[in-house]
mmCIF file of C-alpha atoms in Angstrom:
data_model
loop_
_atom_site.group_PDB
_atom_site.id
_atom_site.type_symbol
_atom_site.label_atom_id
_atom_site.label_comp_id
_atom_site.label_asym_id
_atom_site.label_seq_id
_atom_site.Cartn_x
_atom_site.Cartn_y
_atom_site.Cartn_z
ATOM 1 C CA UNK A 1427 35.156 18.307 -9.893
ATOM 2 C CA UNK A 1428 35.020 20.728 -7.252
ATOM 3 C CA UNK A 1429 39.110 21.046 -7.006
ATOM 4 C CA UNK A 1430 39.173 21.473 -11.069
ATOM 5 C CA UNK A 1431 36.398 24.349 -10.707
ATOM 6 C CA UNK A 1432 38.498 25.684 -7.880
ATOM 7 C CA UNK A 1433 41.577 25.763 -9.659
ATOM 8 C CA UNK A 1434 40.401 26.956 -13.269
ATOM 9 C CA UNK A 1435 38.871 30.002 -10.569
ATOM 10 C CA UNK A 1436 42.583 30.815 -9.306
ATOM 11 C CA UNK A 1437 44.682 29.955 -13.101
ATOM 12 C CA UNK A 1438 42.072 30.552 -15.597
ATOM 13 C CA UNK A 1439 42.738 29.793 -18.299
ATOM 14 C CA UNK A 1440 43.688 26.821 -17.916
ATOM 15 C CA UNK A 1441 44.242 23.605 -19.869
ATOM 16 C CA UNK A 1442 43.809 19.538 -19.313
ATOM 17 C CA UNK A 1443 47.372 18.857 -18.842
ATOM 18 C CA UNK A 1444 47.780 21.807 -16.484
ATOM 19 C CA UNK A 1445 45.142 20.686 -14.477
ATOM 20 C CA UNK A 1446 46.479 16.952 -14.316
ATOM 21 C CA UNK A 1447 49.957 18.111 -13.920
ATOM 22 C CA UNK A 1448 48.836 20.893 -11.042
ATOM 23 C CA UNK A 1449 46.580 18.573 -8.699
ATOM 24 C CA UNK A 1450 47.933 15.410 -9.670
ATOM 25 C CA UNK A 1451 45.497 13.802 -11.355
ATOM 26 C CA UNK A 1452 45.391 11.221 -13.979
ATOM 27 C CA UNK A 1453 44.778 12.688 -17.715
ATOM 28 C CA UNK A 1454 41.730 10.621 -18.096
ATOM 29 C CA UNK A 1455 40.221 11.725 -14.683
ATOM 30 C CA UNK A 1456 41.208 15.656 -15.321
ATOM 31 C CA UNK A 1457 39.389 15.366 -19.176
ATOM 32 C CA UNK A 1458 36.239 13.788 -17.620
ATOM 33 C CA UNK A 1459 36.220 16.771 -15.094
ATOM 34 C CA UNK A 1460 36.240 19.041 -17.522
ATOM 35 C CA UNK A 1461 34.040 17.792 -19.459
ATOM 36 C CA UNK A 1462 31.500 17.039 -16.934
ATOM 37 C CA UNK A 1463 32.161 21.158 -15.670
ATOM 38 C CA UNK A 1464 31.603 21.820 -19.577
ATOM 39 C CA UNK A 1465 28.208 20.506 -19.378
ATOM 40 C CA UNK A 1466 27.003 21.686 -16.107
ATOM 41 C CA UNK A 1467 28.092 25.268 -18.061
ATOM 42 C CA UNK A 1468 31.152 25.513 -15.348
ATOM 43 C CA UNK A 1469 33.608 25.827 -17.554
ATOM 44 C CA UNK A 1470 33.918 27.215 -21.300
ATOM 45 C CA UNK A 1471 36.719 27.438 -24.051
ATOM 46 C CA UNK A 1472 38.786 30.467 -24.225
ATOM 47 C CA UNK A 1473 38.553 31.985 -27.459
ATOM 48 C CA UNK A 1474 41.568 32.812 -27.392
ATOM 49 C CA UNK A 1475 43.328 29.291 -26.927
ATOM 50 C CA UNK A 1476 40.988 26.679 -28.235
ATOM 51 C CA UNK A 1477 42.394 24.239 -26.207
ATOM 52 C CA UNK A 1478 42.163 26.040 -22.621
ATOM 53 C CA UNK A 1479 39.072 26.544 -20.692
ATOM 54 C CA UNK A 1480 37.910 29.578 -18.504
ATOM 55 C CA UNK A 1481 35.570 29.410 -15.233
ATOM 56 C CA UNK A 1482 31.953 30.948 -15.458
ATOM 57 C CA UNK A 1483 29.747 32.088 -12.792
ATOM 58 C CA UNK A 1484 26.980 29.874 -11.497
ATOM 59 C CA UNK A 1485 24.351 31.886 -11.820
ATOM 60 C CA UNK A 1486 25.132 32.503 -15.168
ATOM 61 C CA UNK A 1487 25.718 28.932 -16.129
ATOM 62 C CA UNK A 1488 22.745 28.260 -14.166
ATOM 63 C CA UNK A 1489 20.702 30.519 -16.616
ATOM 64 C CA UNK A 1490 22.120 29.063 -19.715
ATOM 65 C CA UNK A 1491 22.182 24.904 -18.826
ATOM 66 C CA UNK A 1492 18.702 25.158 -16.426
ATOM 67 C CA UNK A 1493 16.786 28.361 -18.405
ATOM 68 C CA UNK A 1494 15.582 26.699 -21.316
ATOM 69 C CA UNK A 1495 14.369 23.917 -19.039
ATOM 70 C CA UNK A 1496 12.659 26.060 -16.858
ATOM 71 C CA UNK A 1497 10.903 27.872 -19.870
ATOM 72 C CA UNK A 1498 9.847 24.216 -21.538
ATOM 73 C CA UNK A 1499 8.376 23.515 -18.116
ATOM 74 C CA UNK A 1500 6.367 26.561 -17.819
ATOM 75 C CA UNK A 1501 4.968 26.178 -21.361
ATOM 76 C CA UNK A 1502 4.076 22.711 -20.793
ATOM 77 C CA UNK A 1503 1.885 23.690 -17.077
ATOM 78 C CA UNK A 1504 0.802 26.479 -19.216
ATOM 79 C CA UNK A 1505 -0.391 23.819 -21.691
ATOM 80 C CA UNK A 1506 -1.936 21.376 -18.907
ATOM 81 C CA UNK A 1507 -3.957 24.005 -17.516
ATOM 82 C CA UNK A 1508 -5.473 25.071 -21.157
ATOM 83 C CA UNK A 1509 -6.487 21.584 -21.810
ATOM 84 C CA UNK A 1510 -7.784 20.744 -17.913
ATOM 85 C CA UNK A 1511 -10.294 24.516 -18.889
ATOM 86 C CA UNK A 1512 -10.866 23.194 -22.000
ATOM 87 C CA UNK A 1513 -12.130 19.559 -20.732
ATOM 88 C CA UNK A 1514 -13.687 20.720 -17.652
ATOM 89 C CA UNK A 1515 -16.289 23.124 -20.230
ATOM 90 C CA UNK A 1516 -17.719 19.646 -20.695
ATOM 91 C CA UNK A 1517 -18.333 19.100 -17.221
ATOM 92 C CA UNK A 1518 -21.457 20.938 -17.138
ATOM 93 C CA UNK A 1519 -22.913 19.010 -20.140
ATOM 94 C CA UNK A 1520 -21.860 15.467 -18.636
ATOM 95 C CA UNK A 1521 -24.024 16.636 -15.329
ATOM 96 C CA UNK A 1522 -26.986 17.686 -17.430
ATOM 97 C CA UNK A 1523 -27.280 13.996 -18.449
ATOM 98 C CA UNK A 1524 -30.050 12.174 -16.697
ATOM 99 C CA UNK A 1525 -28.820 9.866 -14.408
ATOM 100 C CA UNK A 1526 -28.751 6.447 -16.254
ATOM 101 C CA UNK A 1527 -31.593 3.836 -15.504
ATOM 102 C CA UNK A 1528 -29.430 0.540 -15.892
ATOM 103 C CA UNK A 1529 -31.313 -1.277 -13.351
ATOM 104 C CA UNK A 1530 -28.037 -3.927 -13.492
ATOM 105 C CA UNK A 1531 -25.442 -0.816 -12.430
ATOM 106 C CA UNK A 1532 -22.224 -1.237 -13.616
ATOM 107 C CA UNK A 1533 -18.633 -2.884 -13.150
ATOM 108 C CA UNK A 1534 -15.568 -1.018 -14.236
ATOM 109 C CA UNK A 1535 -11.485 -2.352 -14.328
ATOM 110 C CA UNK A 1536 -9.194 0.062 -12.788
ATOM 111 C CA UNK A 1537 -5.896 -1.474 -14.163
ATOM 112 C CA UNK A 1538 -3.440 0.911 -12.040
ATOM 113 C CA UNK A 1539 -2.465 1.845 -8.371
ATOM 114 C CA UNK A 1540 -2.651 5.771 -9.323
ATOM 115 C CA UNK A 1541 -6.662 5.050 -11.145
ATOM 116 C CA UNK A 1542 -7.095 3.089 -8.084
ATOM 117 C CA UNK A 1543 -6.417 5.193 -5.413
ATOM 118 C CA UNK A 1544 -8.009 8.182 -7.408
ATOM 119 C CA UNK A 1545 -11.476 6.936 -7.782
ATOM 120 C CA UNK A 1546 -11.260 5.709 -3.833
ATOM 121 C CA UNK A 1547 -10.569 9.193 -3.317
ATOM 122 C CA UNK A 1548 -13.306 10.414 -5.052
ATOM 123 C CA UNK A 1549 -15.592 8.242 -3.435
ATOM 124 C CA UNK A 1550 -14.618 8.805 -0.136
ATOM 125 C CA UNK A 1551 -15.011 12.920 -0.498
ATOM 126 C CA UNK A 1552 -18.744 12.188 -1.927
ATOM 127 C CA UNK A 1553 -19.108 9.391 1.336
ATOM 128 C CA UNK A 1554 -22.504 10.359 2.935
ATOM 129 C CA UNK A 1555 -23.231 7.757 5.631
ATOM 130 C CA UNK A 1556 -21.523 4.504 5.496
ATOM 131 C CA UNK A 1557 -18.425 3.087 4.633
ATOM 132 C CA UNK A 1558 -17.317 -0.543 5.293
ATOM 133 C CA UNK A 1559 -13.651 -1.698 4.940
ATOM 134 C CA UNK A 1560 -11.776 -4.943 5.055
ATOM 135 C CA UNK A 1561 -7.849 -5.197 4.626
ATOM 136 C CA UNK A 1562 -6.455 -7.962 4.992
ATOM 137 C CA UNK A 1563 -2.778 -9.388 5.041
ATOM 138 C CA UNK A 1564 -1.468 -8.273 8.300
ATOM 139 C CA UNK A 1565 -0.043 -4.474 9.483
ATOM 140 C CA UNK A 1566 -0.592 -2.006 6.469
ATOM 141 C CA UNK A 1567 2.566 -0.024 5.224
ATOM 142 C CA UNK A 1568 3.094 2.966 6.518
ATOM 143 C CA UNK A 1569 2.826 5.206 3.232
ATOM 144 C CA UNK A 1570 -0.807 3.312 2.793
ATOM 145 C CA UNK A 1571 -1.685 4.385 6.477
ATOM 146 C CA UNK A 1572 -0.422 8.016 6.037
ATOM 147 C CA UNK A 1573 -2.837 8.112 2.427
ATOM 148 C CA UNK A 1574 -5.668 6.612 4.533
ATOM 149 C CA UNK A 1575 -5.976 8.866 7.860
ATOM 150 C CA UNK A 1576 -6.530 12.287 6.172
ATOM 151 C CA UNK A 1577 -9.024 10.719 3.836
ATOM 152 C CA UNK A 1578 -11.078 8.329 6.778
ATOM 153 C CA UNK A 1579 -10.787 11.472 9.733
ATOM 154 C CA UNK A 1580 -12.400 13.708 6.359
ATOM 155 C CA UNK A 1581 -15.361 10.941 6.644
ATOM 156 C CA UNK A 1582 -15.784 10.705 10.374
ATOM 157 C CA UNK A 1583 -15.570 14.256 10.800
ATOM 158 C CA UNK A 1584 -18.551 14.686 8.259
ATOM 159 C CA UNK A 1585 -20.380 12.462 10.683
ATOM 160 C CA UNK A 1586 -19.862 8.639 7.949
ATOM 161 C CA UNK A 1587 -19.663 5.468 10.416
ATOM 162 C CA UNK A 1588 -16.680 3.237 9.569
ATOM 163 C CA UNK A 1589 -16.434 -0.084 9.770
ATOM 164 C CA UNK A 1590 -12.504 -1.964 9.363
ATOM 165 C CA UNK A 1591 -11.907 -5.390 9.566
ATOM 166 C CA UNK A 1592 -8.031 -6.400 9.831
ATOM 167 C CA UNK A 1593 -6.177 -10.009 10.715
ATOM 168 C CA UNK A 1594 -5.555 -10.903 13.858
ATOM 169 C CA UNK A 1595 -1.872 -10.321 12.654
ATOM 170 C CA UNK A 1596 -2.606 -6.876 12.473
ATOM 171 C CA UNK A 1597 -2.820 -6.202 16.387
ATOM 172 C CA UNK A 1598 0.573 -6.551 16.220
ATOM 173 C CA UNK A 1599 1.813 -3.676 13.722
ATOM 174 C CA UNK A 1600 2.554 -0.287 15.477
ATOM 175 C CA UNK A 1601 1.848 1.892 12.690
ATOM 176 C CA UNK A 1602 -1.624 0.032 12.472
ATOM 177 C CA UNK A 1603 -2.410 0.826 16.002
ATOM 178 C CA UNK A 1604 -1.992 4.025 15.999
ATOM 179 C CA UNK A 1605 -3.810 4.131 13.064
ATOM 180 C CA UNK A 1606 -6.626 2.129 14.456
ATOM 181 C CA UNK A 1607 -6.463 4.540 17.667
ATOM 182 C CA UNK A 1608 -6.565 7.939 15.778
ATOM 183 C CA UNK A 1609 -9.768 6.484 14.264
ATOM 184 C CA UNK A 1610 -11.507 5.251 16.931
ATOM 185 C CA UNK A 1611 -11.497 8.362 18.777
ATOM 186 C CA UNK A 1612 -13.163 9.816 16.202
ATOM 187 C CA UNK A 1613 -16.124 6.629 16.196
ATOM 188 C CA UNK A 1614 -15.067 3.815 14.239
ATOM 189 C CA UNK A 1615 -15.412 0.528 14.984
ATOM 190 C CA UNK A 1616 -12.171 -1.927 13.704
ATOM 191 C CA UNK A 1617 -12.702 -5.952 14.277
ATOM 192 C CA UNK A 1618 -10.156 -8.568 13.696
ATOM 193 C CA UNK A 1619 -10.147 -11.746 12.178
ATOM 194 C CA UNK A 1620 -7.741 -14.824 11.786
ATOM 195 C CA UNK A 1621 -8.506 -15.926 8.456
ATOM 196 C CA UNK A 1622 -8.210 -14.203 4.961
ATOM 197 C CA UNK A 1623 -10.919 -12.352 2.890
ATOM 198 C CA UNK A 1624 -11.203 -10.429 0.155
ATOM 199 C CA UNK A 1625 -9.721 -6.585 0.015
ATOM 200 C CA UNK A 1626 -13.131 -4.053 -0.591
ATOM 201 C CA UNK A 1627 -14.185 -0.660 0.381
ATOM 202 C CA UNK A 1628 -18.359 -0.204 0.039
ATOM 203 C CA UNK A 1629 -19.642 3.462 0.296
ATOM 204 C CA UNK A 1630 -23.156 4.034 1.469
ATOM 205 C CA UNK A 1631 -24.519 0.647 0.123
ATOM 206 C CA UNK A 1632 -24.185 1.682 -3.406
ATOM 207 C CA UNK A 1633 -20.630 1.298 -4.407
ATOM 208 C CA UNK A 1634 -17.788 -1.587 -3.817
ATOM 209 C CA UNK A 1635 -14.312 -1.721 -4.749
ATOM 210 C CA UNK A 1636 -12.750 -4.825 -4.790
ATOM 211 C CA UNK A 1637 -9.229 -6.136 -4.893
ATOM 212 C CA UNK A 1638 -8.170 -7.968 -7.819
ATOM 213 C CA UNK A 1639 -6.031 -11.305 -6.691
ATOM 214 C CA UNK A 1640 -2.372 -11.362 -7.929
ATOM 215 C CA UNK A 1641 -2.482 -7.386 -8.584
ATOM 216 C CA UNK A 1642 -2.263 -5.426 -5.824
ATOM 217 C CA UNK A 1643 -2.542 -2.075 -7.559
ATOM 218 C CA UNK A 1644 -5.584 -3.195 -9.554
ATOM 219 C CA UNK A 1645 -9.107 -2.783 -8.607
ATOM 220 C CA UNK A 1646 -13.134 -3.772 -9.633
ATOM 221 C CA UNK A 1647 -15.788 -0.500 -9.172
ATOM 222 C CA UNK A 1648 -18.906 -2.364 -8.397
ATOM 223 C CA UNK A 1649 -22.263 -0.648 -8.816
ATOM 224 C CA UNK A 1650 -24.884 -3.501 -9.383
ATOM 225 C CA UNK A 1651 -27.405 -3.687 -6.752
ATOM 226 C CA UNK A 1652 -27.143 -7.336 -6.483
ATOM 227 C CA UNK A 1653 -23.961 -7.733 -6.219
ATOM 228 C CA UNK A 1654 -23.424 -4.674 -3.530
ATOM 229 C CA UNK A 1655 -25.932 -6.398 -1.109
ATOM 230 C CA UNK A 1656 -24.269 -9.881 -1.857
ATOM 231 C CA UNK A 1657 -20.893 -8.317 -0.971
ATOM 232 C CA UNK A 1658 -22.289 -6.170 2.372
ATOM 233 C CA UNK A 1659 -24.152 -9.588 3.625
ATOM 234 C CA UNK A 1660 -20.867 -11.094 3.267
ATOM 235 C CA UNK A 1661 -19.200 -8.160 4.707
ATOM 236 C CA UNK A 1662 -21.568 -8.457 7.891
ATOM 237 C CA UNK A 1663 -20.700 -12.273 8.334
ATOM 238 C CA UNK A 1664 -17.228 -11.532 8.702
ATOM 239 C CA UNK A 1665 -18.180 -8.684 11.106
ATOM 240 C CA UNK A 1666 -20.080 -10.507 13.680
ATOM 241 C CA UNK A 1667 -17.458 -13.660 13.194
ATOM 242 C CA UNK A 1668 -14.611 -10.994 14.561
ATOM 243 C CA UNK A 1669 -13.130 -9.661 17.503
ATOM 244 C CA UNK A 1670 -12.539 -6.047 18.431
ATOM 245 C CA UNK A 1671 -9.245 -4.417 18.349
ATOM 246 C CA UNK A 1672 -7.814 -3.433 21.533
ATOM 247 C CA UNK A 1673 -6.168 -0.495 21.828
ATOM 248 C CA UNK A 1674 -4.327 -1.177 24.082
ATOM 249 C CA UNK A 1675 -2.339 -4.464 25.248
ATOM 250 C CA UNK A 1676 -3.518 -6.874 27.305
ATOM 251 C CA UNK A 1677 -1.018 -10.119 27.831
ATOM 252 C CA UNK A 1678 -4.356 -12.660 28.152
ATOM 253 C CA UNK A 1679 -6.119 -11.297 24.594
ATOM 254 C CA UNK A 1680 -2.228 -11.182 23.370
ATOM 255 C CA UNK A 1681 -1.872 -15.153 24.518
ATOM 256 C CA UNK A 1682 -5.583 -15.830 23.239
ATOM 257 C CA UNK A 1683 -5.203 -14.069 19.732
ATOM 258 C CA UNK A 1684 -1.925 -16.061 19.271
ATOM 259 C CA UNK A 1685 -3.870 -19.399 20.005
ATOM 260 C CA UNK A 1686 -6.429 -18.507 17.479
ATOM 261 C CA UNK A 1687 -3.678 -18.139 15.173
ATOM 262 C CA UNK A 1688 -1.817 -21.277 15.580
ATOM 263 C CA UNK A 1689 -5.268 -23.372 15.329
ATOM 264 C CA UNK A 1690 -5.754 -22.097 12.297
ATOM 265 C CA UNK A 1691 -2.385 -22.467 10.978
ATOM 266 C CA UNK A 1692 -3.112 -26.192 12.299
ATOM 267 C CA UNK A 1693 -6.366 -26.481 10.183
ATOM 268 C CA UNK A 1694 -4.653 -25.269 7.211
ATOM 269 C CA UNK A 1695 -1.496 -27.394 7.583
ATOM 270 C CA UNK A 1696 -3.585 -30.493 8.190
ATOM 271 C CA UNK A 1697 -4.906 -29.154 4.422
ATOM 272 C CA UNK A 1698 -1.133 -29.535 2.966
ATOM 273 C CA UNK A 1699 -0.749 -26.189 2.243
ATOM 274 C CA UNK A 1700 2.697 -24.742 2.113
ATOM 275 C CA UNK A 1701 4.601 -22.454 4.417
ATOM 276 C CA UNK A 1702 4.157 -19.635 2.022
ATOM 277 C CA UNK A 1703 0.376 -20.325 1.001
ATOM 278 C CA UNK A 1704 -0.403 -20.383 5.069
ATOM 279 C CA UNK A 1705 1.668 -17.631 5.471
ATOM 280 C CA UNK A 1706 0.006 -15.608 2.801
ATOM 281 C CA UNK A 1707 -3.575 -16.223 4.322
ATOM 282 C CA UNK A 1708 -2.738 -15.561 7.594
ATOM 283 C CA UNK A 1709 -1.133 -12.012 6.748
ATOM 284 C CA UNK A 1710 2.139 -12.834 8.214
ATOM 285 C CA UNK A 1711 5.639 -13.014 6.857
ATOM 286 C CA UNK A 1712 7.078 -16.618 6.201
ATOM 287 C CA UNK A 1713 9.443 -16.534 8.850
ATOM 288 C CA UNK A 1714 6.500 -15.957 11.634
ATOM 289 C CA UNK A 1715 4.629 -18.730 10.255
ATOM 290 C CA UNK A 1716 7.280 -21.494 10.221
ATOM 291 C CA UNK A 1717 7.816 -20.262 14.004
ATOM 292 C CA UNK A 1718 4.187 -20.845 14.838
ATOM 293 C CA UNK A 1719 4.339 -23.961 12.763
ATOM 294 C CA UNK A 1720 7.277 -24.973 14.272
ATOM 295 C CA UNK A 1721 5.309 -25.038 17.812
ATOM 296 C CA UNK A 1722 2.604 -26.927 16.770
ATOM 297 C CA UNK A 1723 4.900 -29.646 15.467
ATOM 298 C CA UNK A 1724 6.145 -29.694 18.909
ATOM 299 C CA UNK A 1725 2.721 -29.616 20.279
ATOM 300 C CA UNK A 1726 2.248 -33.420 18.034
ATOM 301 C CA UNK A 1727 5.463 -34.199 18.995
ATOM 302 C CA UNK A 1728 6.617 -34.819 15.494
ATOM 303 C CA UNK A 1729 9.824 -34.278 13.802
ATOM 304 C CA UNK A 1730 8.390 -33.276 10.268
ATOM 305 C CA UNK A 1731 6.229 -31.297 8.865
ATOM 306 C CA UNK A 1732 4.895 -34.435 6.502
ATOM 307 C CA UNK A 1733 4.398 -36.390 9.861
ATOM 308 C CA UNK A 1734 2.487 -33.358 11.333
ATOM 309 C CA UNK A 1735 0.237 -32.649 8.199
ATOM 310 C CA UNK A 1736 -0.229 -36.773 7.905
ATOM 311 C CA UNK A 1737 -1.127 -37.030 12.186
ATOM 312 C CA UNK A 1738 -3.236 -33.817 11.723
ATOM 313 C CA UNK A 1739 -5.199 -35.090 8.431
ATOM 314 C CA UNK A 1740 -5.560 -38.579 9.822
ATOM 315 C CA UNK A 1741 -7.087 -36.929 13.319
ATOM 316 C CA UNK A 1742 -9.781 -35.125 10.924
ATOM 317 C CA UNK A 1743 -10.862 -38.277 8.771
ATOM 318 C CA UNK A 1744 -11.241 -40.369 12.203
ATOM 319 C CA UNK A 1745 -14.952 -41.311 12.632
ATOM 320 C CA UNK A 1746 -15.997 -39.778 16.514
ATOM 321 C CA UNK A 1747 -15.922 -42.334 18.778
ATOM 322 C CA UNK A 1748 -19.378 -43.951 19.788
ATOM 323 C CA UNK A 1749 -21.022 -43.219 23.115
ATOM 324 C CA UNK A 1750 -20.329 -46.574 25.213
ATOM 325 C CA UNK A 1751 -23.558 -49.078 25.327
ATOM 326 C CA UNK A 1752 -25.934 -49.178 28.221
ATOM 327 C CA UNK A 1753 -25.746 -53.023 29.874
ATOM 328 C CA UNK A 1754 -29.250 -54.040 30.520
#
């Protein structure tokens, strides 16, 4: 398009066949040119000879294709902000409310990433002391970390203790680390473990929000009192069960934390689960966990993963072998 704009600049005005015969273009290629110039306001007929077109300036096509745009966009922010006045005039009345004396809380659906990640954000800016986290499924992605940091140094910097609990897999995700470094200087404490749990946030013992299996952008808002200690006393089993997050690499913790991993990959294949189901618990991609299986088949010394699953169930259901009898 840019050598049909150029040319209809030096010949104007100029027609489709000229154009095709002058650069050497097909007829089909030259009409789609113009028309495509035509629409971006480029190029206009000559009122003189319907059939030829002249060049326009930029700026002035610019103000006739993008003007009308521009003015439908400022009438509709101009709109937005009315109505955001207009609703916000009921804040004030919604405050005044007493605060409701359900002694059984609440639970509310958040069906969407965006309602998801709005009300976490709210709850983290109102965050007074406490806030305990668990993620699980490995390294988090780096758009995740990048939402995270400005929202958890906010916290610490207000003086809120943090609590994180991440797989073992985790240790092994760069963006994590630094991640886990940035807030650890600033006082929280992150723990591994090298089984799954559930996804949560809690926020000063009086709010939870849970992760809703199968949907990763969907989330539970848990208020009930019960249920928030049931879900912090499980919380604080799965603290004390895990190990702390080095920050920085040590081969021995590296060689212990991927022995932890392959026992448990051992437990769960003696289970029958498949490569994807252990893969999926232990927050690590498929790949990695055939590897690791792979070496504890060669550990048994079996050729299949049906032999290793059968040796490793059988080795469970044994009975322990009885201490020998004394001889009088």
């Amino acid at each position: 398009m840019h050598a049909v704009y150029r040319h209809t600049l030096r010949q104007s005005p100029v027609t489709v066949e000229g154009i095709a015969s002058s650069l050497g273009l097909a007829l089909a290629v030259a009409q789609r040119s113009c028309t495509e110039l035509a629409e971006l306001g480029l190029l206009r007929e000559d009122a003189e000879a319907p059939s030829g077109f002249v060049a326009v300036d930029p700026e002035t096509a610019a103000e006739r294709v993008i003007g009308p745009m521009e003015r439908s966009i400022r009438a509709q922010r101009s709109t937005v902000e009315t109505l955001r006045g207009q609703l916000l005039e009921f804040s004030r009345v919604y405050e005044e409310q007493p605060a409701r004396s359900d002694a059984h809380g609440s639970v509310e659906f958040l069906a969407t990433l965006s309602s998801t990640r709005a009300a976490i954000a709210e709850l983290a800016s109102k965050c007074e002391s406490e806030v305990l986290t668990s993620q699980p499924g490995g390294g988090r992605k780096a758009d995740v970390l990048e939402e995270a940091i400005a929202r958890d140094e906010a916290m610490l910097e207000r003086g809120v203790s943090m609590r994180t609990l991440y797989q073992h897999t985790a240790r092994f995700s760069q963006g994590t680390r630094e991640y886990v470094e940035r807030v650890s200087q600033r006082g929280a404490e992150v723990r591994t473990l090298d089984d799954q749990f559930v996804r949560l946030l809690m926020f000063d013992q009086k709010v939870a929000v849970i992760g809703v299996e199968g949907d990763p952008g969907a989330a539970i808002i848990v208020r009930e009192p019960n249920l928030i200690h049931f879900i912090r006393s499980t919380f604080e089993l799965w603290w004390v069960s895990a190990t702390p997050f080095p920050l920085e690499w040590n081969n021995q913790e590296v060689a212990d934390i991927s022995e932890q991993l392959k026992q448990r990959i051992t437990l769960l294949l003696s289970e029958g689960l498949t490569d994807q189901s252990i893969a999926t618990r232990m927050g690590m991609s498929v790949r990695t966990c055939r590897r690791h299986i792979a070496e504890v088949m060669d550990r048994l010394g079996v050729k299949s993963r049906f032999q290793a699953g059968y040796l490793l169930g059988t080795q469970r259901t044994e009975p322990p072998a009885r201490p020998p009898t004394a001889q009088p």
